[in-house]
C-alpha cells in the first residue's frame, strides 16, 4: 500500500452534518497536509500540520495528527453543498524532498 | 486564482504527435513540480525542479521530457505517447530552498492540463 491512504474512499452526507476523513501513513513525516480538489480542477491547499503538532483549526476545518498511530483526520463541521469535492492528504517525508499524496476521499454533501 | 497558470487546459493528440504543456507561476517561487493524476489513482510525482535544477525524476518514461528555463516557467514536452498516458497533468510550485531542501510546505497547483492520447 502507498504512503498515504485516505478512508473512506467516498462519503455522502446531508448539508449541516459533519464530515470526517482519515489518513494513514507508513513512514516518519515532517508534516502532513490536506488538499481539496473540485472535479477536474487543480488542488487547493487547506491546512498543514507539523509532526510536533497534535491539532489545528482553520475555520470549519479541524485536523488532528497522531504520530504514534501514523494517522490524521480531517473534520469539516456544518458541511455545505459547496464542500462537495475530493479531499487528499499529503505527507512530507522526514527524509527526502517530496510530498506524497493519497488516493483521496470523495465527499458529496447533499442539500 | 492560485498564481499558477497551465496551458493548454485540454489537449488531444495522436500517438505520433509532439506537443508541450506549459506552466507559469507568478508567486516568486523557486521549486516547480509536474504531477500526473489518473482516474482512481493517487497523484504521481513526475519531476521536481528546485532553483532550475532537476532534483527528482520519478522513473518517468523518456517520452516525457521536462524543461525548466527559469524559476517561473516549466514545460513538459510530449512525444510518441501511449493511450495510457491520458490523464490530468498538474503543475505546482512551492517556495523551494537554495540549500536543496525543498522545505516541503504548501504547494500551489495550477488547474491542470487534461491530456487525451488517441
Short mmCIF file of C-alpha atoms in Angstrom, two decimals:
data_model
loop_
_atom_site.label_atom_id
_atom_site.label_comp_id
_atom_site.label_asym_id
_atom_site.label_seq_id
_atom_site.Cartn_x
_atom_site.Cartn_y
_atom_site.Cartn_z
CA UNK A 1 0.00 0.00 0.00
CA UNK A 2 1.08 3.60 -0.50
CA UNK A 3 2.43 6.09 2.00
CA UNK A 4 -0.84 7.96 2.45
CA UNK A 5 -4.21 6.27 2.35
CA UNK A 6 -7.50 8.01 2.93
CA UNK A 7 -10.53 6.42 4.44
CA UNK A 8 -13.34 6.25 3.45
CA UNK A 9 -12.94 6.32 -0.33
CA UNK A 10 -16.30 8.03 -0.63
CA UNK A 11 -18.60 9.78 1.81
CA UNK A 12 -22.12 11.12 1.30
CA UNK A 13 -23.77 13.30 3.93
CA UNK A 14 -26.56 15.84 4.33
CA UNK A 15 -25.88 19.53 4.46
CA UNK A 16 -25.26 20.63 8.03
CA UNK A 17 -23.73 17.34 9.12
CA UNK A 18 -20.09 16.90 9.98
CA UNK A 19 -17.72 15.03 7.65
CA UNK A 20 -14.71 13.12 8.93
CA UNK A 21 -11.97 11.77 6.70
CA UNK A 22 -8.98 9.78 7.86
CA UNK A 23 -5.48 9.37 6.53
CA UNK A 24 -2.93 6.74 7.47
CA UNK A 25 0.72 6.71 6.51
CA UNK A 26 3.69 4.42 6.90
CA UNK A 27 6.95 6.31 7.40
CA UNK A 28 8.07 9.22 9.57
CA UNK A 29 6.94 12.60 8.37
CA UNK A 30 7.95 16.23 8.61
CA UNK A 31 4.40 17.46 8.13
CA UNK A 32 1.03 16.34 6.80
CA UNK A 33 -1.17 18.44 4.56
CA UNK A 34 -4.74 18.30 3.39
CA UNK A 35 -5.84 19.46 -0.05
CA UNK A 36 -9.18 19.81 -1.77
CA UNK A 37 -9.94 19.28 -5.45
CA UNK A 38 -13.12 20.21 -7.23
CA UNK A 39 -13.96 17.98 -10.17
CA UNK A 40 -11.36 18.26 -12.93
CA UNK A 41 -9.62 21.24 -11.33
CA UNK A 42 -6.35 21.80 -9.54
CA UNK A 43 -5.73 21.03 -5.89
CA UNK A 44 -6.11 23.72 -3.27
CA UNK A 45 -4.17 23.63 -0.01
CA UNK A 46 -6.38 23.55 3.09
CA UNK A 47 -4.17 23.06 6.11
CA UNK A 48 -0.71 21.90 7.16
CA UNK A 49 0.05 20.23 10.47
CA UNK A 50 3.63 19.65 11.60
CA UNK A 51 4.84 16.44 13.16
CA UNK A 52 5.13 18.10 16.58
CA UNK A 53 1.54 19.39 16.48
CA UNK A 54 -1.49 17.40 17.52
CA UNK A 55 -4.40 19.55 16.42
CA UNK A 56 -5.01 22.50 14.16
CA UNK A 57 -8.06 24.54 13.23
CA UNK A 58 -8.93 26.68 10.24
CA UNK A 59 -12.48 27.97 10.03
CA UNK A 60 -14.77 24.93 9.84
CA UNK A 61 -11.80 22.58 9.45
CA UNK A 62 -10.17 20.66 12.25
CA UNK A 63 -7.17 18.45 11.66
CA UNK A 64 -5.64 16.06 14.15
CA UNK A 65 -2.38 14.18 13.92
CA UNK A 66 -1.37 11.11 15.89
CA UNK A 67 2.23 10.28 15.03
CA UNK A 68 2.21 7.20 17.27
CA UNK A 69 -0.56 5.72 15.16
CA UNK A 70 0.68 7.35 11.97
CA UNK A 71 -2.73 8.77 11.25
CA UNK A 72 -4.54 12.05 10.73
CA UNK A 73 -8.13 13.08 10.47
CA UNK A 74 -9.87 16.00 8.78
CA UNK A 75 -13.16 17.14 10.23
CA UNK A 76 -15.40 19.53 8.30
CA UNK A 77 -18.12 20.86 10.56
CA UNK A 78 -21.55 22.10 9.44
CA UNK A 79 -20.94 20.94 5.89
CA UNK A 80 -22.30 22.80 2.89
CA UNK A 81 -23.12 21.67 -0.64
CA UNK A 82 -20.10 23.70 -1.78
CA UNK A 83 -17.85 21.38 0.25
CA UNK A 84 -18.54 18.65 -2.31
CA UNK A 85 -15.08 17.76 -3.64
CA UNK A 86 -12.24 15.25 -3.34
CA UNK A 87 -10.00 15.60 -0.32
CA UNK A 88 -6.41 14.40 -0.29
CA UNK A 89 -3.88 14.02 2.45
CA UNK A 90 -0.24 14.50 1.55
CA UNK A 91 2.74 13.57 3.67
CA UNK A 92 6.05 15.39 3.57
CA UNK A 93 8.54 12.66 4.35
CA UNK A 94 11.05 13.26 7.10
CA UNK A 95 13.82 12.20 4.75
CA UNK A 96 13.58 13.17 1.15
CA UNK A 97 12.22 16.19 -0.55
CA UNK A 98 8.82 15.23 -1.67
CA UNK A 99 5.15 15.36 -0.87
CA UNK A 100 3.34 12.04 -1.32
CA UNK A 101 -0.39 12.11 -1.94
CA UNK A 102 -3.04 9.54 -1.13
CA UNK A 103 -5.85 8.48 -3.46
CA UNK A 104 -8.36 10.80 -1.84
CA UNK A 105 -11.81 10.76 -0.31
CA UNK A 106 -14.73 11.85 -2.47
CA UNK A 107 -17.13 13.88 -0.36
CA UNK A 108 -20.66 14.59 -1.51
CA UNK A 109 -22.79 16.96 0.51
CA UNK A 110 -26.46 16.79 -0.37
CA UNK A 111 -28.66 19.85 0.02
CA UNK B 1 -6.68 32.07 -8.98
CA UNK B 2 -3.68 30.35 -7.43
CA UNK B 3 -0.95 32.21 -9.30
CA UNK B 4 -0.03 29.10 -11.30
CA UNK B 5 -1.24 29.04 -14.90
CA UNK B 6 -1.24 25.97 -17.10
CA UNK B 7 -1.80 25.86 -20.85
CA UNK B 8 -3.44 24.32 -22.70
CA UNK B 9 -6.28 23.24 -20.41
CA UNK B 10 -7.24 20.46 -22.81
CA UNK B 11 -5.13 18.62 -25.36
CA UNK B 12 -5.94 15.75 -27.70
CA UNK B 13 -3.06 14.19 -29.54
CA UNK B 14 -2.23 11.15 -31.57
CA UNK B 15 0.49 8.74 -30.58
CA UNK B 16 2.89 10.13 -33.17
CA UNK B 17 2.42 13.80 -32.31
CA UNK B 18 4.78 16.07 -30.43
CA UNK B 19 3.24 18.62 -28.09
CA UNK B 20 4.18 20.58 -24.99
CA UNK B 21 2.44 21.55 -21.79
CA UNK B 22 3.34 24.89 -20.26
CA UNK B 23 3.23 26.09 -16.69
CA UNK B 24 3.94 29.58 -15.40
CA UNK B 25 3.91 30.78 -11.81
CA UNK B 26 3.71 34.38 -10.61
CA UNK B 27 4.40 33.67 -6.95
CA UNK B 28 8.15 34.17 -6.83
CA UNK B 29 8.65 30.50 -6.01
CA UNK B 30 11.78 28.56 -6.80
CA UNK B 31 10.51 24.99 -6.90
CA UNK B 32 8.20 23.60 -9.56
CA UNK B 33 6.62 20.19 -9.98
CA UNK B 34 4.82 18.02 -12.51
CA UNK B 35 2.24 15.56 -11.19
CA UNK B 36 0.14 13.07 -13.13
CA UNK B 37 -3.40 12.32 -11.97
CA UNK B 38 -5.11 9.28 -13.44
CA UNK B 39 -8.60 8.12 -12.53
CA UNK B 40 -8.81 6.34 -9.16
CA UNK B 41 -5.05 6.55 -8.56
CA UNK B 42 -3.04 8.76 -6.21
CA UNK B 43 -1.25 11.72 -7.67
CA UNK B 44 2.06 10.58 -9.11
CA UNK B 45 5.01 12.89 -8.75
CA UNK B 46 6.86 13.03 -12.07
CA UNK B 47 9.52 15.73 -11.91
CA UNK B 48 10.77 18.33 -9.47
CA UNK B 49 12.90 21.38 -10.16
CA UNK B 50 14.46 23.45 -7.39
CA UNK B 51 16.21 26.64 -8.47
CA UNK B 52 16.06 25.38 -12.08
CA UNK B 53 17.89 22.16 -11.23
CA UNK B 54 16.05 18.88 -11.66
CA UNK B 55 16.05 17.16 -8.28
CA UNK B 56 13.59 14.38 -8.92
CA UNK B 57 12.75 12.15 -11.85
CA UNK B 58 10.35 9.58 -10.54
CA UNK B 59 11.16 6.83 -13.09
CA UNK B 60 9.20 8.65 -15.75
CA UNK B 61 9.39 7.23 -19.32
CA UNK B 62 11.59 9.20 -21.68
CA UNK B 63 8.61 10.09 -23.86
CA UNK B 64 8.02 12.77 -21.20
CA UNK B 65 10.72 15.41 -21.21
CA UNK B 66 10.68 18.32 -18.74
CA UNK B 67 12.29 21.70 -19.24
CA UNK B 68 12.73 24.50 -16.72
CA UNK B 69 14.31 27.54 -18.39
CA UNK B 70 13.84 29.73 -15.31
CA UNK B 71 12.18 29.57 -11.91
CA UNK B 72 8.88 30.88 -13.28
CA UNK B 73 8.38 28.52 -16.21
CA UNK B 74 8.12 24.78 -16.54
CA UNK B 75 7.39 22.74 -19.63
CA UNK B 76 6.54 19.12 -20.24
CA UNK B 77 7.41 18.01 -23.75
CA UNK B 78 5.43 15.04 -25.00
CA UNK B 79 6.27 12.70 -27.86
CA UNK B 80 5.12 9.27 -29.02
CA UNK B 81 2.75 8.94 -26.10
CA UNK B 82 0.56 5.94 -25.38
CA UNK B 83 -3.20 5.92 -24.68
CA UNK B 84 -2.45 5.04 -21.03
CA UNK B 85 -0.71 8.41 -20.72
CA UNK B 86 -4.13 10.07 -20.93
CA UNK B 87 -4.55 11.88 -17.63
CA UNK B 88 -4.74 15.24 -15.90
CA UNK B 89 -1.25 16.75 -15.68
CA UNK B 90 -0.87 19.13 -12.79
CA UNK B 91 1.84 21.69 -12.29
CA UNK B 92 2.62 23.03 -8.85
CA UNK B 93 5.09 25.40 -7.26
CA UNK B 94 6.46 25.99 -3.79
CA UNK B 95 8.97 28.25 -2.12
CA UNK B 96 11.95 25.96 -2.53
CA UNK B 97 15.30 26.40 -0.80
CA UNK B 98 18.71 27.20 -2.21
CA UNK B 99 20.17 24.61 0.17
CA UNK B 100 18.41 21.91 -1.82
CA UNK B 101 15.85 21.19 0.86
CA UNK B 102 12.52 21.82 -0.77
CA UNK B 103 11.06 22.83 2.58
CA UNK B 104 8.02 20.71 1.82
CA UNK B 105 5.46 23.27 2.73
CA UNK B 106 2.36 24.23 0.85
CA UNK B 107 2.12 23.52 -2.87
CA UNK B 108 0.24 25.84 -5.18
CA UNK B 109 -1.36 23.99 -8.07
CA UNK B 110 -2.47 25.07 -11.50
CA UNK B 111 -5.81 23.99 -12.92
CA UNK B 112 -4.22 21.18 -14.87
CA UNK B 113 -3.95 20.13 -18.49
CA UNK B 114 -6.33 17.35 -19.47
CA UNK B 115 -4.48 15.17 -21.97
CA UNK B 116 -6.15 12.60 -24.19
CA UNK B 117 -3.96 10.35 -26.32
CA UNK B 118 -5.76 8.64 -29.19
#
